[in-house]
Every structure is written in structure tokens, then in C-alpha cells.
Amino acid sequence: EVQVVESGGGSVRPGGSLRLSCAASGFTFSSYAMSWVRQAPGKGLEWVSAISGSGGSTYYADSVKGRFTISRDNSKNTLYLQMNSLRVEDTAVYYCARGVQSDYYYYMDVWGKGTTVTVSS
Amino acid sequence: DIQMTQSPSSLSASVGDRVTITCRASQSISSYLNWYQQKPGKAPKLLIYAASSLQSGVPSRFSGSGSGTDFTLTISGLQPEDFATYYCQQSYSPPYSFGQGTKLEIK
């Protein structure tokens, strides 16, 4: 079964750090781009970051640039999101999603159930 | 950065109705437009990619159209399980922004 499972969420003080993980199974992980998408309580979806299959290209939303780092370990079929200098507004459910890419499209077709990050003093 | 604007923000409809949700990009995104459905407490589900391609397993009552800056998602013959929130997303260039969502409620 193709699936991705997030972990690593929790509660942290403002200014703190967390590392999220996303374990992938059922597909050739290195062949796919991967993304993180978040959703603050009662709010819409916000794309956070993406990484190419090789890990050589990374992209970030302006709201997290310089604070979050996306990475992957293709030998472990795992995606990561290192979150530093966390702010109250980073509180959200964080979803990991598989990206399908070609010259004509890019979309996210497999999503995890999400992991919750709460930033509060 | 590309801004995505959906309308309406909310919509009331009845089972069997045909509904249309629109999404506008702040600049041309060709056909790099995806639609997702999300139900409360659940992860988003891909419905349409590349503006008009139906994702495998998605019922044919869902359809998408448009290119450039204006796009639509149409649901023909609403079913009870279709009441949810719908998001468009541009994948033309990062950051891959989403629209603010359209909540489809039962009338």
C-alpha cells in the first residue's frame, strides 16, 4: 500500500525547534518530489516546502524561509522538516504529501494524516 | 508570488444540484492548477490535476476546466459525500499557493 506517515509533532515554546519526519512506503521514494503542507486551526491549507526526488532542489514559502529546512534520506525512505525559531503562528497540522511531476503538471496525490505542532508560551 | 482567489467562500446546495467553484490566479499559470477536497479532520484528497485531468478513482461527476488565470471546478449531481471544503492550488511556480477554500454545505 502506498502511504506516508508523519511523526514528530508536539508542543514547543516560541523560539524553540522541532523536527518532523515522514516515513514513506509502497513506492520508489527517490522517484518522487515531496512536500509539506500545513493547516492552522480553523484555517485553510498553506503550502510550506517541497524537495525534489534527489534532494538537490528545495523550495520554501516566504513565511518559513530561513527558519525551516526540508531534507530527505532516500536510503531510509524518509522526509524531514527541521523547524527552528518557531512562532505562535506556526501552530498547525503539518501534512506530508507525495508530489507527481512532469513538464506539464505537478500535483500531490498521496497525503499523510498529519502531525500537530503547537507553539505556545 | 502567485495569489489564488476562490469564489464563493461558501456555498449552500442540495443533493442532485450542479455547482461550480471558481479560482483565479494573479498571473497566468497555464494549466498548472489542481483541485483538492477536504473533509473535517481529514487530509486533503486530490480531485483534479493539470486543470482538467481527473485523478484515478475520483467520480466522473467532478470536472475541471480553464487555463491561464481562470479556472472552474464543477460537480454535476451533488452527492451527500461531496459536502466538504474545496481548494485550488497552483503548481506553476513555487511557492505553490492554495486558494482560501470554498466550503460546500447542505441546503
Tab-separated table of N, CA and C in Angstrom, chain B residues 25-103:
chain	number	residue	atom	x	y	z
B	25	ALA	N	-6.114	33.061	-10.688
B	25	ALA	CA	-4.706	33.281	-10.375
B	25	ALA	C	-4.328	34.726	-10.674
B	26	SER	N	-3.366	35.229	-9.903
B	26	SER	CA	-2.947	36.624	-10.062
B	26	SER	C	-2.086	36.841	-11.309
B	27	GLN	N	-1.636	35.751	-11.929
B	27	GLN	CA	-0.937	35.805	-13.205
B	27	GLN	C	-1.190	34.488	-13.915
B	28	SER	N	-0.849	34.429	-15.174
B	28	SER	CA	-1.085	33.211	-15.932
B	28	SER	C	-0.293	32.032	-15.359
B	29	ILE	N	-0.991	30.923	-15.179
B	29	ILE	CA	-0.345	29.702	-14.674
B	29	ILE	C	-0.543	28.546	-15.662
B	30	SER	N	-0.859	28.898	-16.923
B	30	SER	CA	-1.108	27.869	-17.935
B	30	SER	C	-2.178	26.909	-17.411
B	31	SER	N	-1.881	25.629	-17.366
B	31	SER	CA	-2.846	24.658	-16.814
B	31	SER	C	-2.345	24.017	-15.528
B	32	TYR	N	-1.416	24.692	-14.848
B	32	TYR	CA	-0.839	24.147	-13.619
B	32	TYR	C	-1.752	24.430	-12.424
B	33	LEU	N	-2.918	23.803	-12.455
B	33	LEU	CA	-3.923	24.064	-11.448
B	33	LEU	C	-4.515	22.739	-10.957
B	34	ASN	N	-4.519	22.571	-9.644
B	34	ASN	CA	-5.051	21.369	-9.030
B	34	ASN	C	-6.224	21.706	-8.121
B	35	TRP	N	-7.102	20.740	-7.953
B	35	TRP	CA	-8.238	20.872	-7.032
B	35	TRP	C	-8.185	19.744	-6.002
B	36	TYR	N	-8.416	20.121	-4.747
B	36	TYR	CA	-8.438	19.163	-3.641
B	36	TYR	C	-9.739	19.296	-2.873
B	37	GLN	N	-10.155	18.182	-2.296
B	37	GLN	CA	-11.322	18.139	-1.424
B	37	GLN	C	-10.845	17.795	-0.021
B	38	GLN	N	-11.384	18.486	0.975
B	38	GLN	CA	-11.023	18.152	2.347
B	38	GLN	C	-12.273	18.078	3.219
B	39	LYS	N	-12.375	17.012	3.957
B	39	LYS	CA	-13.449	16.855	4.927
B	39	LYS	C	-12.893	17.103	6.330
B	40	PRO	N	-13.746	17.501	7.256
B	40	PRO	CA	-13.270	17.864	8.601
B	40	PRO	C	-12.434	16.764	9.248
B	41	GLY	N	-11.273	17.157	9.755
B	41	GLY	CA	-10.403	16.226	10.451
B	41	GLY	C	-9.649	15.258	9.561
B	42	LYS	N	-9.760	15.437	8.255
B	42	LYS	CA	-9.113	14.532	7.303
B	42	LYS	C	-8.091	15.265	6.460
B	43	ALA	N	-7.202	14.492	5.854
B	43	ALA	CA	-6.228	15.060	4.938
B	43	ALA	C	-6.912	15.446	3.621
B	44	PRO	N	-6.356	16.399	2.908
B	44	PRO	CA	-6.894	16.718	1.576
B	44	PRO	C	-6.798	15.519	0.644
B	45	LYS	N	-7.698	15.518	-0.335
B	45	LYS	CA	-7.739	14.465	-1.347
B	45	LYS	C	-7.673	15.127	-2.711
B	46	LEU	N	-6.790	14.644	-3.569
B	46	LEU	CA	-6.662	15.189	-4.916
B	46	LEU	C	-7.854	14.785	-5.760
B	47	LEU	N	-8.468	15.772	-6.427
B	47	LEU	CA	-9.590	15.506	-7.329
B	47	LEU	C	-9.183	15.665	-8.797
B	48	ILE	N	-8.611	16.804	-9.104
B	48	ILE	CA	-8.305	17.220	-10.477
B	48	ILE	C	-6.876	17.741	-10.502
B	49	TYR	N	-6.117	17.366	-11.518
B	49	TYR	CA	-4.794	17.949	-11.708
B	49	TYR	C	-4.663	18.462	-13.138
B	50	ALA	N	-3.702	19.318	-13.338
B	50	ALA	CA	-3.499	19.939	-14.655
B	50	ALA	C	-4.799	20.527	-15.194
B	51	ALA	N	-5.544	21.159	-14.337
B	51	ALA	CA	-6.769	21.910	-14.629
B	51	ALA	C	-7.973	21.046	-14.970
B	52	SER	N	-7.764	19.943	-15.691
B	52	SER	CA	-8.925	19.204	-16.177
B	52	SER	C	-8.778	17.686	-16.144
B	53	SER	N	-7.669	17.182	-15.641
B	53	SER	CA	-7.451	15.738	-15.597
B	53	SER	C	-7.989	15.159	-14.292
B	54	LEU	N	-8.857	14.177	-14.426
B	54	LEU	CA	-9.493	13.564	-13.267
B	54	LEU	C	-8.549	12.545	-12.632
B	55	GLN	N	-8.299	12.700	-11.345
B	55	GLN	CA	-7.453	11.746	-10.644
B	55	GLN	C	-8.132	10.378	-10.621
B	56	SER	N	-7.335	9.343	-10.723
B	56	SER	CA	-7.840	7.984	-10.695
B	56	SER	C	-8.695	7.735	-9.453
B	57	GLY	N	-9.860	7.132	-9.673
B	57	GLY	CA	-10.742	6.802	-8.563
B	57	GLY	C	-11.734	7.881	-8.184
B	58	VAL	N	-11.576	9.061	-8.764
B	58	VAL	CA	-12.500	10.167	-8.453
B	58	VAL	C	-13.720	10.062	-9.369
B	59	PRO	N	-14.915	10.199	-8.822
B	59	PRO	CA	-16.126	10.058	-9.643
B	59	PRO	C	-16.174	11.059	-10.790
B	60	SER	N	-16.781	10.645	-11.876
B	60	SER	CA	-16.814	11.479	-13.078
B	60	SER	C	-17.745	12.685	-12.944
B	61	ARG	N	-18.489	12.790	-11.859
B	61	ARG	CA	-19.311	13.986	-11.657
B	61	ARG	C	-18.449	15.217	-11.351
B	62	PHE	N	-17.184	14.989	-11.021
B	62	PHE	CA	-16.241	16.084	-10.822
B	62	PHE	C	-15.546	16.397	-12.151
B	63	SER	N	-15.486	17.676	-12.487
B	63	SER	CA	-14.766	18.074	-13.685
B	63	SER	C	-14.120	19.437	-13.468
B	64	GLY	N	-13.050	19.672	-14.186
B	64	GLY	CA	-12.344	20.934	-14.094
B	64	GLY	C	-12.090	21.510	-15.466
B	65	SER	N	-12.007	22.824	-15.522
B	65	SER	CA	-11.718	23.480	-16.790
B	65	SER	C	-10.970	24.775	-16.538
B	66	GLY	N	-10.466	25.330	-17.630
B	66	GLY	CA	-9.788	26.621	-17.567
B	66	GLY	C	-8.324	26.543	-17.907
B	67	SER	N	-7.763	27.686	-18.160
B	67	SER	CA	-6.326	27.825	-18.389
B	67	SER	C	-5.981	29.302	-18.271
B	68	GLY	N	-4.709	29.584	-18.085
B	68	GLY	CA	-4.299	30.971	-17.926
B	68	GLY	C	-4.518	31.443	-16.497
B	69	THR	N	-5.563	32.235	-16.290
B	69	THR	CA	-5.820	32.756	-14.947
B	69	THR	C	-7.157	32.323	-14.353
B	70	ASP	N	-8.061	31.799	-15.158
B	70	ASP	CA	-9.411	31.497	-14.680
B	70	ASP	C	-9.736	30.017	-14.827
B	71	PHE	N	-10.208	29.448	-13.712
B	71	PHE	CA	-10.448	28.019	-13.649
B	71	PHE	C	-11.767	27.728	-12.921
B	72	THR	N	-12.360	26.593	-13.237
B	72	THR	CA	-13.580	26.197	-12.553
B	72	THR	C	-13.535	24.727	-12.180
B	73	LEU	N	-14.163	24.421	-11.066
B	73	LEU	CA	-14.442	23.057	-10.642
B	73	LEU	C	-15.956	22.909	-10.650
B	74	THR	N	-16.447	21.904	-11.345
B	74	THR	CA	-17.884	21.657	-11.426
B	74	THR	C	-18.190	20.285	-10.855
B	75	ILE	N	-19.213	20.239	-10.040
B	75	ILE	CA	-19.711	18.966	-9.526
B	75	ILE	C	-21.133	18.822	-10.064
B	76	SER	N	-21.356	17.799	-10.877
B	76	SER	CA	-22.657	17.587	-11.508
B	76	SER	C	-23.396	16.480	-10.782
B	77	GLY	N	-24.490	16.850	-10.130
B	77	GLY	CA	-25.252	15.861	-9.388
B	77	GLY	C	-24.643	15.608	-8.018
B	78	LEU	N	-24.750	16.617	-7.148
B	78	LEU	CA	-24.133	16.523	-5.827
B	78	LEU	C	-24.616	15.291	-5.065
B	79	GLN	N	-23.678	14.633	-4.433
B	79	GLN	CA	-23.968	13.509	-3.561
B	79	GLN	C	-23.698	13.909	-2.110
B	80	PRO	N	-24.306	13.223	-1.159
B	80	PRO	CA	-24.113	13.595	0.252
B	80	PRO	C	-22.646	13.640	0.669
B	81	GLU	N	-21.827	12.774	0.080
B	81	GLU	CA	-20.413	12.723	0.471
B	81	GLU	C	-19.590	13.863	-0.136
B	82	ASP	N	-20.206	14.684	-0.978
B	82	ASP	CA	-19.475	15.785	-1.616
B	82	ASP	C	-19.443	17.043	-0.770
B	83	PHE	N	-20.210	17.065	0.311
B	83	PHE	CA	-20.214	18.265	1.141
B	83	PHE	C	-18.919	18.302	1.936
B	84	ALA	N	-18.105	19.298	1.625
B	84	ALA	CA	-16.725	19.378	2.090
B	84	ALA	C	-16.187	20.758	1.725
B	85	THR	N	-14.898	20.959	1.988
B	85	THR	CA	-14.232	22.193	1.564
B	85	THR	C	-13.318	21.866	0.393
B	86	TYR	N	-13.333	22.750	-0.596
B	86	TYR	CA	-12.561	22.544	-1.818
B	86	TYR	C	-11.512	23.639	-1.953
B	87	TYR	N	-10.302	23.221	-2.353
B	87	TYR	CA	-9.195	24.141	-2.522
B	87	TYR	C	-8.603	24.001	-3.924
B	88	CYS	N	-8.293	25.135	-4.522
B	88	CYS	CA	-7.469	25.103	-5.722
B	88	CYS	C	-6.020	25.371	-5.303
B	89	GLN	N	-5.102	24.943	-6.139
B	89	GLN	CA	-3.677	25.158	-5.876
B	89	GLN	C	-2.950	25.321	-7.196
B	90	GLN	N	-2.095	26.325	-7.265
B	90	GLN	CA	-1.275	26.489	-8.460
B	90	GLN	C	0.047	25.760	-8.275
B	91	SER	N	0.481	25.073	-9.318
B	91	SER	CA	1.770	24.390	-9.278
B	91	SER	C	2.654	24.876	-10.429
B	92	TYR	N	2.433	26.115	-10.839
B	92	TYR	CA	3.220	26.709	-11.927
B	92	TYR	C	4.605	27.087	-11.445
B	93	SER	N	4.668	27.726	-10.271
B	93	SER	CA	5.961	28.090	-9.711
B	93	SER	C	5.854	28.176	-8.201
B	94	PRO	N	6.924	27.768	-7.503
B	94	PRO	CA	6.878	27.858	-6.040
B	94	PRO	C	6.977	29.313	-5.594
B	95	PRO	N	6.346	29.696	-4.500
B	95	PRO	CA	5.576	28.852	-3.582
B	95	PRO	C	4.239	28.426	-4.196
B	96	TYR	N	3.915	27.151	-4.046
B	96	TYR	CA	2.742	26.554	-4.689
B	96	TYR	C	1.471	26.874	-3.909
B	97	SER	N	0.999	28.064	-4.025
B	97	SER	CA	-0.064	28.610	-3.197
B	97	SER	C	-1.423	27.962	-3.440
B	98	PHE	N	-2.205	27.922	-2.364
B	98	PHE	CA	-3.590	27.458	-2.392
B	98	PHE	C	-4.541	28.649	-2.392
B	99	GLY	N	-5.739	28.420	-2.903
B	99	GLY	CA	-6.821	29.359	-2.674
B	99	GLY	C	-7.273	29.253	-1.222
B	100	GLN	N	-8.152	30.155	-0.819
B	100	GLN	CA	-8.578	30.213	0.577
B	100	GLN	C	-9.610	29.149	0.927
B	101	GLY	N	-10.124	28.459	-0.067
B	101	GLY	CA	-11.082	27.387	0.162
B	101	GLY	C	-12.517	27.814	-0.076
B	102	THR	N	-13.337	26.844	-0.478
B	102	THR	CA	-14.775	27.030	-0.648
B	102	THR	C	-15.473	25.934	0.128
B	103	LYS	N	-16.264	26.331	1.118
B	103	LYS	CA	-16.983	25.358	1.933
B	103	LYS	C	-18.346	25.098	1.321
